[in-house]
PDB file of C-alpha atoms and ligand atoms in Angstrom:
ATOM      1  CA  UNK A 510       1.574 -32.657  17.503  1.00  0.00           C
ATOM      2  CA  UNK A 511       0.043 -30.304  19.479  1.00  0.00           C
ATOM      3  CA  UNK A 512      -3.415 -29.589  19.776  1.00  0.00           C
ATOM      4  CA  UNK A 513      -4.724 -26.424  18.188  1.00  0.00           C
ATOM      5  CA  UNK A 514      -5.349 -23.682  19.380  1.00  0.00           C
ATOM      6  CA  UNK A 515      -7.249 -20.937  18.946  1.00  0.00           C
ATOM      7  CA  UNK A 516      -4.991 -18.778  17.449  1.00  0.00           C
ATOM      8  CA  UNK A 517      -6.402 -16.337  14.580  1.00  0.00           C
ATOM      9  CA  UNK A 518      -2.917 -14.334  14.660  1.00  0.00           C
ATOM     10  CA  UNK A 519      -0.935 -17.458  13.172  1.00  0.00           C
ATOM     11  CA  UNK A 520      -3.942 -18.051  10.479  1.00  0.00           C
ATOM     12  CA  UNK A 521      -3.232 -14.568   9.358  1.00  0.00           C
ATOM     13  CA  UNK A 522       0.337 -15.267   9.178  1.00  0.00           C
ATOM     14  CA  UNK A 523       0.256 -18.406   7.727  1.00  0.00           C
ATOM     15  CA  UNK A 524      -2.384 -16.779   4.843  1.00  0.00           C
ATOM     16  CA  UNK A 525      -0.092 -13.940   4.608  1.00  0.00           C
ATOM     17  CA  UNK A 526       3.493 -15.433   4.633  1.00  0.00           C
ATOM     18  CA  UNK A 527       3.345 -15.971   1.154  1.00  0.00           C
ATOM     19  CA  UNK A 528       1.432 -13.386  -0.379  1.00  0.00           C
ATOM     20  CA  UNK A 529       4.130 -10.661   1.106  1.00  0.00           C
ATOM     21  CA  UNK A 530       5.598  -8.754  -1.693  1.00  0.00           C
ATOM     22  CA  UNK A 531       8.766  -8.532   0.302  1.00  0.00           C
ATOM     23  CA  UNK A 532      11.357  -9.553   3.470  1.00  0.00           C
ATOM     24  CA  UNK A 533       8.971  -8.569   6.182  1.00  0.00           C
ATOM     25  CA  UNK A 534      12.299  -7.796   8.317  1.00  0.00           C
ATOM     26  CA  UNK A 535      13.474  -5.771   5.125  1.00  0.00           C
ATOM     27  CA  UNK A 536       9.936  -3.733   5.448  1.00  0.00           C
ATOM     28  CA  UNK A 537      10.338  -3.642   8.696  1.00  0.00           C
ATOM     29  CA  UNK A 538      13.640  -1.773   9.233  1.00  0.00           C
ATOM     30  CA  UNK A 539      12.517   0.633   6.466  1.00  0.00           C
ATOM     31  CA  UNK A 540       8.829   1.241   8.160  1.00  0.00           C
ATOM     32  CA  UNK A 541       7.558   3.304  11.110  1.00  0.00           C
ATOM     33  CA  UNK A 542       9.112   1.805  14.283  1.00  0.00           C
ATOM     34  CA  UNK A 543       5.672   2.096  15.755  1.00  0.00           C
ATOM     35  CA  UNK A 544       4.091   0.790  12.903  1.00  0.00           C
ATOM     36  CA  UNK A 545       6.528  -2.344  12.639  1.00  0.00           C
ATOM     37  CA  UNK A 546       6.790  -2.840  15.878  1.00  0.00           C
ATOM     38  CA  UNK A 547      10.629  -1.746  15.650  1.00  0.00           C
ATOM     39  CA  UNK A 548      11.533  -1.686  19.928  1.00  0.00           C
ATOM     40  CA  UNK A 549      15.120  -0.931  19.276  1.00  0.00           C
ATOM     41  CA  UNK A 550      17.753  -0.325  16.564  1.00  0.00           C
ATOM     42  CA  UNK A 551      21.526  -0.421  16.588  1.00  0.00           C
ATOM     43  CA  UNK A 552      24.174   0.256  13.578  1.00  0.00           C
ATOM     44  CA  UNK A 553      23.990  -3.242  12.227  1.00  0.00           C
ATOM     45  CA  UNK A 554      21.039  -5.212  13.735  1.00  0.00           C
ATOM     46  CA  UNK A 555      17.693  -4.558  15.157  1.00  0.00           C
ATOM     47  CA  UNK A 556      14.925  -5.635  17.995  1.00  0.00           C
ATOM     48  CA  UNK A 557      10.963  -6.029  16.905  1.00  0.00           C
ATOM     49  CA  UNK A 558       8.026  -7.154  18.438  1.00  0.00           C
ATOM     50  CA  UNK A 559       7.048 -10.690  16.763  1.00  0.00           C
ATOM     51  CA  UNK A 560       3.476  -9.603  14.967  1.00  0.00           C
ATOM     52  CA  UNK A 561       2.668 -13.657  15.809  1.00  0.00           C
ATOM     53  CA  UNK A 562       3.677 -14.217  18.733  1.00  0.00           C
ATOM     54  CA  UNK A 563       4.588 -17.738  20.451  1.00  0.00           C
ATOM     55  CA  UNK A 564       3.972 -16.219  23.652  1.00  0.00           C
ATOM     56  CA  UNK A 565       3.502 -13.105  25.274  1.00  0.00           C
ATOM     57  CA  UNK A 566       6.797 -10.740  24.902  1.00  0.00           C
ATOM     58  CA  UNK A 567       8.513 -12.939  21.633  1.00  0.00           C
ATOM     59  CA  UNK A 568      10.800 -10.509  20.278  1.00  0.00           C
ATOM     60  CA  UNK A 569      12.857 -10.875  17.229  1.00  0.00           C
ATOM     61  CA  UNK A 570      16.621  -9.513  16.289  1.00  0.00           C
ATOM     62  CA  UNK A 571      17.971  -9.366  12.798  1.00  0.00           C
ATOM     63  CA  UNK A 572      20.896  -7.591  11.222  1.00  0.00           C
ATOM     64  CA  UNK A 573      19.634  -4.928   8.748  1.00  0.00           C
ATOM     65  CA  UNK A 574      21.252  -7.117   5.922  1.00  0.00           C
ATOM     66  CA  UNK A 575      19.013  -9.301   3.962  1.00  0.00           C
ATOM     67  CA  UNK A 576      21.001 -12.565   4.957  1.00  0.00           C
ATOM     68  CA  UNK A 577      19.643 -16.234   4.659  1.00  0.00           C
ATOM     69  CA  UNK A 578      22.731 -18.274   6.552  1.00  0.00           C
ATOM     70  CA  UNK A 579      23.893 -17.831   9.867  1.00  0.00           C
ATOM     71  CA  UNK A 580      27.347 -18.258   8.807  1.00  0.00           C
ATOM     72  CA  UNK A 581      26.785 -14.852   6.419  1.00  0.00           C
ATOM     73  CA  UNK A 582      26.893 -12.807   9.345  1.00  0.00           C
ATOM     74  CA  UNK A 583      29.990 -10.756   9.942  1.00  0.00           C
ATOM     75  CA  UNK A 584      31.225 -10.357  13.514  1.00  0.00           C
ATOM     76  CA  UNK A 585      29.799  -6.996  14.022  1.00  0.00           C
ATOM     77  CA  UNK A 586      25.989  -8.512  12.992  1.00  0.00           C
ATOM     78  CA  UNK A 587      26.750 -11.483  15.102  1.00  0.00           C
ATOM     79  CA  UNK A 588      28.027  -9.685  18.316  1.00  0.00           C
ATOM     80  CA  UNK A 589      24.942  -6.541  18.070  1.00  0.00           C
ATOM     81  CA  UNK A 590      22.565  -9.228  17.202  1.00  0.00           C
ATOM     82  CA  UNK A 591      23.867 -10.948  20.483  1.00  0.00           C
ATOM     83  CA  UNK A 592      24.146  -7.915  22.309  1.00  0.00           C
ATOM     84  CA  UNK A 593      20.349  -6.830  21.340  1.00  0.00           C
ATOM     85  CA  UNK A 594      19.322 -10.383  22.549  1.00  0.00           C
ATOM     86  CA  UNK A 595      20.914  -9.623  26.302  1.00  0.00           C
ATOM     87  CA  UNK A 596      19.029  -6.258  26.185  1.00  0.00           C
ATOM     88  CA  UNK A 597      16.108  -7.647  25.168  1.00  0.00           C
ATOM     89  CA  UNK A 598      16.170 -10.496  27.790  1.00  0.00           C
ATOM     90  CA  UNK A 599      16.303  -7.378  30.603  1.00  0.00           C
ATOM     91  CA  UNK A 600      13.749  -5.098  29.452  1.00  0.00           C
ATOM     92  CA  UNK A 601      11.299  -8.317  29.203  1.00  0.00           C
ATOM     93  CA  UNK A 602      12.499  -9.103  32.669  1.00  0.00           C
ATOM     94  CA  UNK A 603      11.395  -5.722  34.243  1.00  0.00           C
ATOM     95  CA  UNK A 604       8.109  -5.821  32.643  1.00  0.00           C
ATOM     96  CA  UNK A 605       6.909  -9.436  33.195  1.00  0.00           C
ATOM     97  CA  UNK A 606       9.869 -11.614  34.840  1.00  0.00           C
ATOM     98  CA  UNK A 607       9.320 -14.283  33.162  1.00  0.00           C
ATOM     99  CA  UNK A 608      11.026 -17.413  35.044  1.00  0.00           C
ATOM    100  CA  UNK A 609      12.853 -18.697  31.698  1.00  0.00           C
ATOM    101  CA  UNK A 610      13.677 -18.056  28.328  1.00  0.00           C
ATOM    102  CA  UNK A 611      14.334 -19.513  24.949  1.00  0.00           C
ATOM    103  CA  UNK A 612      16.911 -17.990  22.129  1.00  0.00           C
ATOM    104  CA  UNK A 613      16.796 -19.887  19.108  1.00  0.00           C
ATOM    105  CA  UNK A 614      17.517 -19.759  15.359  1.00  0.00           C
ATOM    106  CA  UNK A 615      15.143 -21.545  13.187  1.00  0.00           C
ATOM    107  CA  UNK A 616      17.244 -21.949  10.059  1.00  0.00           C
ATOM    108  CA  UNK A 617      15.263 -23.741   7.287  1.00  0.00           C
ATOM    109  CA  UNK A 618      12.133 -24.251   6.843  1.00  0.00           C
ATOM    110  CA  UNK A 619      12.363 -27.803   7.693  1.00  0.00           C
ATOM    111  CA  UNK A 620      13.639 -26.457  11.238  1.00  0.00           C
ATOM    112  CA  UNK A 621       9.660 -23.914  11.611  1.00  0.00           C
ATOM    113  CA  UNK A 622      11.519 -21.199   9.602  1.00  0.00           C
ATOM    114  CA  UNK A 623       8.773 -18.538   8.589  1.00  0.00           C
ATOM    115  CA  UNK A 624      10.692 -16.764   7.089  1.00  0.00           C
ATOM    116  CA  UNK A 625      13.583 -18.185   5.533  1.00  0.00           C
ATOM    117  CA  UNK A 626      15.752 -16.283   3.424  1.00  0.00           C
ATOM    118  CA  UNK A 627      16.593 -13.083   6.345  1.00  0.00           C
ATOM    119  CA  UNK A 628      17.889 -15.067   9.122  1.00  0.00           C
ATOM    120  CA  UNK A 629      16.755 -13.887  13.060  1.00  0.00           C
ATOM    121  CA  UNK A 630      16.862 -14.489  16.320  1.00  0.00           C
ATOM    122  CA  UNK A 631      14.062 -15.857  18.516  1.00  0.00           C
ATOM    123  CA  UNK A 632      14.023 -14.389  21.997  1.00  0.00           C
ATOM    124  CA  UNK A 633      10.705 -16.257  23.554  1.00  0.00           C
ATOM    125  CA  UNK A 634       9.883 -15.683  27.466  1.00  0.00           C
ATOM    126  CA  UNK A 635       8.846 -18.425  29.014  1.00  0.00           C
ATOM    127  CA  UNK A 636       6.719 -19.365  32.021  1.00  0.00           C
ATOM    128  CA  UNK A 637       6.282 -22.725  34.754  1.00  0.00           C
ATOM    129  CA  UNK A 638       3.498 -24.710  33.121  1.00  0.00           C
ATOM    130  CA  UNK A 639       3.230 -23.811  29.619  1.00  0.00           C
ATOM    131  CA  UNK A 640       5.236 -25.886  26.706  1.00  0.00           C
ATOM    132  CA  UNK A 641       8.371 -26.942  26.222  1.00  0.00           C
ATOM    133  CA  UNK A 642      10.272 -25.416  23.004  1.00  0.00           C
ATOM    134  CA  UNK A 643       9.327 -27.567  20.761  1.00  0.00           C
ATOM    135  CA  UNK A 644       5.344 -26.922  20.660  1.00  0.00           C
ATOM    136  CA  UNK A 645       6.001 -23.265  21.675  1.00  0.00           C
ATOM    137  CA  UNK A 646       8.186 -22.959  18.086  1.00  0.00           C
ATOM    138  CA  UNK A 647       5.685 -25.166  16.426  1.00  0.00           C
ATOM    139  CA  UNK A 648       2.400 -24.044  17.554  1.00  0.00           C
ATOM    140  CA  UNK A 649       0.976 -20.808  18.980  1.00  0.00           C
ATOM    141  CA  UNK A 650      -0.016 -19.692  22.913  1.00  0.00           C
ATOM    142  CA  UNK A 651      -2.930 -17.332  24.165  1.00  0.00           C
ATOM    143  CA  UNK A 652      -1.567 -13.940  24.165  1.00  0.00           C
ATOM    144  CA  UNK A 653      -2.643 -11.637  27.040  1.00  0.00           C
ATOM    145  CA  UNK A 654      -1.726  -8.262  26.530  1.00  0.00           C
ATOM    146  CA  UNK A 655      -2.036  -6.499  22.927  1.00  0.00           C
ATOM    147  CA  UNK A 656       1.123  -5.939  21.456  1.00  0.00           C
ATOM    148  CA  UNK A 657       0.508  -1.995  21.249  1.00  0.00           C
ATOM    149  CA  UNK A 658       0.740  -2.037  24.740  1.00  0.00           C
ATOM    150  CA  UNK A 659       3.230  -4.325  25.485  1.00  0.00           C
ATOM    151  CA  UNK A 660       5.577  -2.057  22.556  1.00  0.00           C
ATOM    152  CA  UNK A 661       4.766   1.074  25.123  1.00  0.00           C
ATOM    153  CA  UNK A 662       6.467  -0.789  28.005  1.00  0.00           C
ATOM    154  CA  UNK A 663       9.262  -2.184  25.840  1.00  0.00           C
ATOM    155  CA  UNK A 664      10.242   0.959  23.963  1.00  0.00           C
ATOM    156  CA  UNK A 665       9.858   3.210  27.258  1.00  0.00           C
ATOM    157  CA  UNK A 666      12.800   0.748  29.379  1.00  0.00           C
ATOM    158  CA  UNK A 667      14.547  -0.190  26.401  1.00  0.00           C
ATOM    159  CA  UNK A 668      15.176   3.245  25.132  1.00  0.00           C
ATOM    160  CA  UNK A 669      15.742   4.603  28.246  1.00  0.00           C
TER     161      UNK A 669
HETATM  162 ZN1  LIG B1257      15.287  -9.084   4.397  1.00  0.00          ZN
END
């Protein structure tokens, strides 16, 4: 295990994940894009800002259907979902080139699944010197800039 950090975002999270009436992706795609954090949508899948971050820039894609298996996903969800990932990878690249990423899929709660039953894409940027996947999915970094800001610079490349 990792040690803990201080890291009131994930307390939150981890007070709120269960009290949520609903899908926080299905909220989320029915919100405010400012409000939910909502950097970029297409016809079948969408880009947020992660609310609880692993590290500075974490961005997740989902379809807009409320899906819970990978395998659910038609080709058209699978290929935007894809296709919002690669976008998302170059607008994080202008704004803070970070030397590596991760894209993963945390199916299961077993596997560090917040949220289980709407299935999404982890796109997490990642730097020399701070953790390898594992901790980073498990566990929570220091986040530098406030995600208000960091949505600014995301929305204003991404949307061209
Ligand atoms: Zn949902």
């Amino acid at each position: 295990m990792t040690r803990p950090l201080w890291a009131p975002w994930r307390l939150e999270y981890i007070q709120s994940a269960d009290e949520q009436p609903g899908c926080v992706f299905c909220l989320a795609q029915a919100g405010d894009d400012e409000e939910q954090l909502v950097v970029r949508r297409c016809e079948a899948a969408f880009a947020l800002l992660n609310r609880f971050p692993y590290a500075s820039g974490h961005l997740l894609v989902a379809p807009y259907r409320h899906v819970g298996t990978y395998g659910e996903l038609t080709d058209a969800e699978a290929l935007e979902v894809h296709h919002l990932g690669q976008q998302g990878l170059a607008a994080l690249a202008e704004i803070y080139a970070p030397q590596g990423y991760n894209l993963g899929w945390n199916l299961g709660r077993v596997a560090g699944a917040g949220i289980v039953d709407h299935v999404h894409l982890h796109v997490v940027p990642r730097w020399e010197g701070d953790t390898n996947f594992m901790p980073v999915v498990g566990d929570a970094r220091v986040i530098v800039q406030s995600l208000e800001a960091l949505y600014e610079l995301l929305t204003a490349r991404w949307r061209g």
